[in-house]
Coordinates of N, CA and C in Angstrom, one line a residue:
X62 N -8.0 -5.2 -36.5 CA -7.2 -5.7 -35.4 C -7.9 -5.7 -34.2
X63 N -7.8 -6.6 -33.2 CA -8.5 -6.6 -32.0 C -7.7 -6.0 -31.0
X64 N -8.2 -5.6 -29.9 CA -7.4 -5.0 -28.7 C -6.6 -6.0 -28.0
X65 N -5.7 -5.4 -27.1 CA -4.8 -6.4 -26.5 C -4.4 -5.6 -25.1
X66 N -4.2 -6.6 -24.0 CA -3.6 -6.1 -22.9 C -2.0 -6.2 -23.1
X67 N -1.3 -5.2 -22.9 CA 0.3 -5.3 -22.8 C 0.5 -5.4 -21.3
X68 N 1.5 -6.3 -20.9 CA 1.8 -6.6 -19.6 C 3.3 -6.2 -19.6
X69 N 3.7 -5.3 -18.6 CA 5.1 -4.8 -18.6 C 5.5 -4.6 -17.2
X70 N 6.9 -4.3 -16.9 CA 7.4 -3.9 -15.8 C 7.9 -2.4 -15.9
X71 N 7.4 -1.5 -15.1 CA 7.9 -0.2 -15.0 C 9.4 0.0 -14.7
X72 N 9.9 1.2 -14.5 CA 11.3 1.4 -14.2 C 11.4 1.1 -12.7
X73 N 10.4 1.2 -11.9 CA 10.5 0.9 -10.4 C 10.3 -0.6 -10.2
X74 N 10.1 -1.5 -11.3 CA 10.1 -2.7 -11.1 C 8.6 -3.4 -10.7
X75 N 7.7 -2.5 -10.9 CA 6.2 -2.9 -10.7 C 5.7 -3.4 -12.0
X76 N 4.9 -4.3 -11.8 CA 4.1 -5.0 -13.0 C 3.0 -4.1 -13.3
X77 N 2.6 -3.8 -14.4 CA 1.6 -2.9 -14.9 C 0.9 -3.3 -16.3
X78 N -0.2 -3.0 -16.6 CA -0.9 -3.3 -18.0 C -1.3 -2.0 -18.6
X79 N -1.5 -2.1 -19.8 CA -2.3 -1.2 -20.7 C -3.0 -2.0 -21.6
X80 N -4.4 -1.5 -21.7 CA -5.2 -2.0 -22.7 C -5.2 -1.1 -23.9
X81 N -4.8 -1.7 -25.1 CA -4.8 -1.1 -26.3 C -5.8 -1.3 -27.2
X82 N -6.4 -0.3 -28.0 CA -7.5 -0.6 -28.9 C -6.8 -1.2 -30.2
X83 N -7.7 -1.6 -31.0 CA -7.3 -2.2 -32.3 C -6.3 -1.4 -33.1
X84 N -6.6 0.0 -33.0 CA -5.7 0.9 -33.6 C -4.3 1.1 -33.0
X85 N -4.1 0.5 -31.8 CA -2.7 0.7 -31.0 C -2.9 1.7 -30.0
X86 N -4.1 2.4 -30.0 CA -4.1 3.6 -29.0 C -4.3 3.0 -27.6
X87 N -3.5 3.4 -26.7 CA -3.9 3.3 -25.2 C -5.2 3.7 -24.7
X88 N -5.9 2.8 -24.3 CA -7.3 3.2 -23.7 C -7.6 3.1 -22.3
X89 N -6.7 2.3 -21.6 CA -6.8 2.1 -20.3 C -5.5 1.6 -19.6
X90 N -5.1 2.2 -18.5 CA -3.8 1.9 -17.9 C -4.1 1.6 -16.4
X91 N -3.3 0.4 -16.0 CA -3.5 0.0 -14.7 C -2.5 0.5 -13.6
X92 N -2.9 0.3 -12.4 CA -1.8 0.7 -11.3 C -0.6 -0.3 -11.4
X93 N 0.4 0.0 -10.5 CA 1.4 -0.8 -10.4 C 1.1 -1.9 -9.4
X94 N 1.6 -3.3 -9.7 CA 1.3 -4.4 -8.8 C 2.7 -5.0 -8.4
X95 N 2.9 -5.4 -7.3 CA 4.1 -5.9 -6.7 C 4.6 -7.1 -7.3
X96 N 3.7 -8.0 -7.7 CA 3.9 -9.3 -8.3 C 3.0 -9.6 -9.4
X97 N 3.4 -10.7 -10.2 CA 2.7 -10.8 -11.4 C 1.3 -11.5 -11.1
X98 N 1.0 -12.1 -10.2 CA -0.2 -12.6 -9.8 C -1.1 -11.6 -9.5
X99 N -0.7 -10.5 -9.0 CA -1.6 -9.3 -8.6 C -2.0 -8.7 -10.2
X100 N -0.9 -8.6 -10.9 CA -1.1 -8.1 -12.5 C -2.3 -8.9 -13.1
X101 N -2.0 -10.3 -13.1 CA -2.9 -11.1 -13.7 C -4.5 -10.9 -13.1
X102 N -4.5 -10.9 -11.8 CA -5.8 -10.6 -11.2 C -6.5 -9.2 -11.5
X103 N -5.7 -8.2 -11.9 CA -6.1 -6.8 -12.3 C -6.6 -6.9 -13.7
X104 N -6.1 -7.7 -14.6 CA -6.5 -7.8 -16.0 C -7.7 -8.7 -15.9
X105 N -7.9 -9.5 -15.0 CA -9.2 -10.4 -14.9 C -10.2 -9.6 -14.4
X106 N -9.9 -8.7 -13.5 CA -11.0 -7.8 -13.1 C -11.5 -6.7 -14.1
X107 N -10.5 -6.3 -14.9 CA -10.9 -5.4 -16.0 C -11.7 -6.1 -16.8
X108 N -11.4 -7.3 -17.3 CA -12.3 -8.2 -18.3 C -13.6 -8.2 -17.9
X109 N -13.9 -8.6 -16.3 CA -15.1 -8.8 -15.8 C -16.0 -7.5 -15.7
X110 N -15.2 -6.4 -15.2 CA -15.9 -5.2 -14.9 C -16.3 -4.3 -16.1
X111 N -15.5 -4.4 -17.2 CA -15.7 -3.6 -18.4 C -17.1 -3.7 -19.1
X112 N -17.7 -4.9 -18.9 CA -18.9 -5.1 -19.4 C -20.1 -4.2 -18.8
X113 N -19.9 -3.6 -17.7 CA -20.9 -2.9 -16.9 C -20.6 -1.5 -17.0
X114 N -21.4 -0.7 -17.8 CA -21.3 0.6 -17.8 C -21.3 1.5 -16.5
X115 N -21.9 0.9 -15.5 CA -21.9 1.6 -14.3 C -20.7 1.6 -13.5
X116 N -19.8 0.6 -14.0 CA -18.4 0.6 -13.3 C -17.6 1.8 -13.7
X117 N -17.9 2.5 -14.7 CA -17.1 3.6 -15.3 C -17.6 4.9 -14.6
X118 N -16.5 5.7 -14.3 CA -16.8 6.9 -13.5 C -16.0 8.1 -14.5
X119 N -16.7 9.0 -15.1 CA -16.3 10.1 -15.8 C -15.7 11.1 -15.0
X120 N -14.5 11.7 -15.1 CA -14.1 12.8 -14.3 C -13.5 13.9 -15.1
X121 N -13.2 15.0 -14.5 CA -12.6 16.2 -15.2 C -11.5 16.6 -14.3
X122 N -10.4 16.7 -15.2 CA -9.1 17.2 -14.6 C -9.2 18.7 -14.2
X123 N -8.2 19.2 -13.5 CA -8.1 20.7 -13.3 C -7.9 21.6 -14.5
X124 N -7.4 20.8 -15.5 CA -7.1 21.6 -16.8 C -8.4 21.6 -17.7
X125 N -9.5 20.8 -17.2 CA -10.6 21.0 -18.0 C -10.8 19.7 -19.0
X126 N -9.7 18.7 -18.9 CA -9.9 17.5 -19.7 C -10.6 16.4 -19.1
X127 N -11.2 15.5 -20.0 CA -12.2 14.6 -19.5 C -11.4 13.3 -19.5
X128 N -11.6 12.3 -18.5 CA -11.0 11.0 -18.3 C -12.0 10.2 -17.5
X129 N -11.7 8.9 -17.5 CA -12.6 8.0 -16.7 C -11.7 7.0 -16.0
X130 N -12.3 6.5 -15.1 CA -11.9 5.4 -14.2 C -12.7 4.2 -14.4
X131 N -12.2 3.0 -14.2 CA -13.0 1.9 -14.2 C -12.9 1.3 -12.8
X132 N -13.9 0.9 -12.2 CA -13.9 0.5 -10.8 C -14.5 -1.0 -10.6
X133 N -13.9 -1.7 -9.8 CA -14.4 -3.1 -9.3 C -15.6 -2.8 -8.6
X134 N -16.3 -4.0 -8.4 CA -17.5 -4.2 -7.4 C -17.3 -3.5 -6.0
X135 N -16.0 -3.6 -5.6 CA -15.7 -3.0 -4.0 C -15.4 -1.5 -4.3
X136 N -15.6 -1.0 -5.5 CA -15.3 0.6 -5.7 C -13.8 0.9 -5.8
X137 N -12.9 -0.1 -6.0 CA -11.6 0.3 -6.0 C -11.3 0.5 -7.6
X138 N -10.6 1.6 -7.8 CA -10.0 1.8 -9.1 C -9.1 0.8 -9.7
X139 N -9.4 0.3 -10.8 CA -8.5 -0.7 -11.5 C -8.0 -0.3 -12.8
X140 N -8.4 0.8 -13.3 CA -7.8 1.4 -14.5 C -8.4 2.7 -14.8
X141 N -7.4 3.5 -15.5 CA -7.8 4.9 -15.8 C -7.4 5.2 -17.2
X142 N -8.1 6.0 -17.9 CA -7.9 6.2 -19.2 C -7.0 7.4 -19.4
X143 N -6.7 7.9 -20.6 CA -5.8 8.9 -21.0 C -6.8 10.1 -20.9
X144 N -6.3 11.4 -21.2 CA -7.1 12.6 -21.2 C -7.8 12.8 -22.4
X145 N -9.0 13.2 -22.5 CA -9.8 13.5 -23.7 C -10.0 15.1 -23.6
X146 N -10.2 15.6 -24.9 CA -10.4 17.3 -25.0 C -12.0 17.3 -24.7
X147 N -12.8 16.2 -25.1 CA -14.4 16.4 -25.0 C -15.0 15.4 -24.2
X148 N -16.1 15.6 -23.8 CA -16.9 14.6 -23.2 C -17.2 13.5 -24.2
X149 N -17.5 13.7 -25.3 CA -17.8 12.7 -26.4 C -16.6 11.8 -26.7
X150 N -15.5 12.3 -26.6 CA -14.3 11.6 -26.8 C -14.1 10.5 -25.8
X151 N -14.3 11.1 -24.5 CA -14.4 10.2 -23.4 C -15.3 9.2 -23.3
X152 N -16.4 9.4 -23.8 CA -17.6 8.4 -24.0 C -17.1 7.4 -25.1
X153 N -16.4 7.7 -26.0 CA -16.0 6.8 -27.0 C -14.8 6.0 -26.6
X154 N -14.0 6.4 -25.5 CA -13.1 5.7 -24.8 C -13.7 4.6 -23.9
X155 N -14.7 5.1 -23.2 CA -15.4 4.1 -22.4 C -15.9 2.8 -23.3
X156 N -16.6 3.3 -24.3 CA -17.2 2.3 -25.4 C -16.2 1.4 -25.9
X157 N -14.9 2.0 -26.2 CA -13.8 1.0 -26.7 C -13.4 0.1 -25.7
X158 N -13.3 0.5 -24.5 CA -12.8 -0.4 -23.3 C -13.9 -1.5 -23.2
X159 N -15.2 -1.1 -23.3 CA -16.2 -2.1 -23.1 C -16.1 -3.2 -24.4
X160 N -15.8 -2.6 -25.5 CA -15.7 -3.4 -26.7 C -14.5 -4.4 -26.7
X161 N -13.4 -3.9 -26.2 CA -12.1 -4.6 -26.4 C -11.7 -5.4 -25.2
X162 N -11.8 -5.0 -24.0 CA -11.4 -5.7 -22.8 C -11.9 -7.3 -22.6
X163 N -13.1 -7.4 -22.8 CA -13.6 -8.8 -22.6 C -12.8 -10.0 -23.4
X164 N -12.3 -9.7 -24.6 CA -11.8 -10.7 -25.4 C -10.4 -10.3 -25.9
X165 N -9.8 -9.3 -25.2 CA -8.5 -8.8 -25.6 C -7.5 -9.9 -25.5
X166 N -6.5 -9.9 -26.4 CA -5.3 -10.9 -26.3 C -4.3 -10.4 -25.2
X167 N -3.5 -11.1 -24.8 CA -2.4 -10.8 -23.7 C -1.0 -10.8 -24.3
X168 N -0.3 -9.6 -24.4 CA 1.0 -9.5 -24.9 C 1.8 -9.3 -23.6
X169 N 2.5 -10.4 -23.1 CA 3.2 -10.4 -21.8 C 4.6 -10.2 -22.2
X170 N 5.1 -8.9 -21.7 CA 6.4 -8.2 -22.2 C 7.2 -8.2 -20.7
X171 N 6.8 -8.9 -19.7 CA 7.6 -8.9 -18.5 C 8.7 -9.5 -18.3
X172 N 8.9 -10.4 -19.3 CA 10.2 -11.2 -19.4 C 10.4 -12.2 -18.4

């Protein structure tokens, strides 16, 4: 099963996306957008930037967990991963985003 972008509205009414891997696991979440066109631009930016490993930045939380952010060419964060227990798990998450994002289907649940 291929990856997909799930588009949805959060409780505050903002438009958001999550990129899910083929196994259904969330691998990248986006910020909140005020309108749907901003959301669609965010998804397009993820598709474009996910192909470039240099756009990913690995970080470590205060609790010692690893995660990554995906940045656009202007260095703005366009998505963040879940927390991983290990650096190798985090690296696997990056590879999953790189593999899934460019051709992921879109599941629009914004209604």
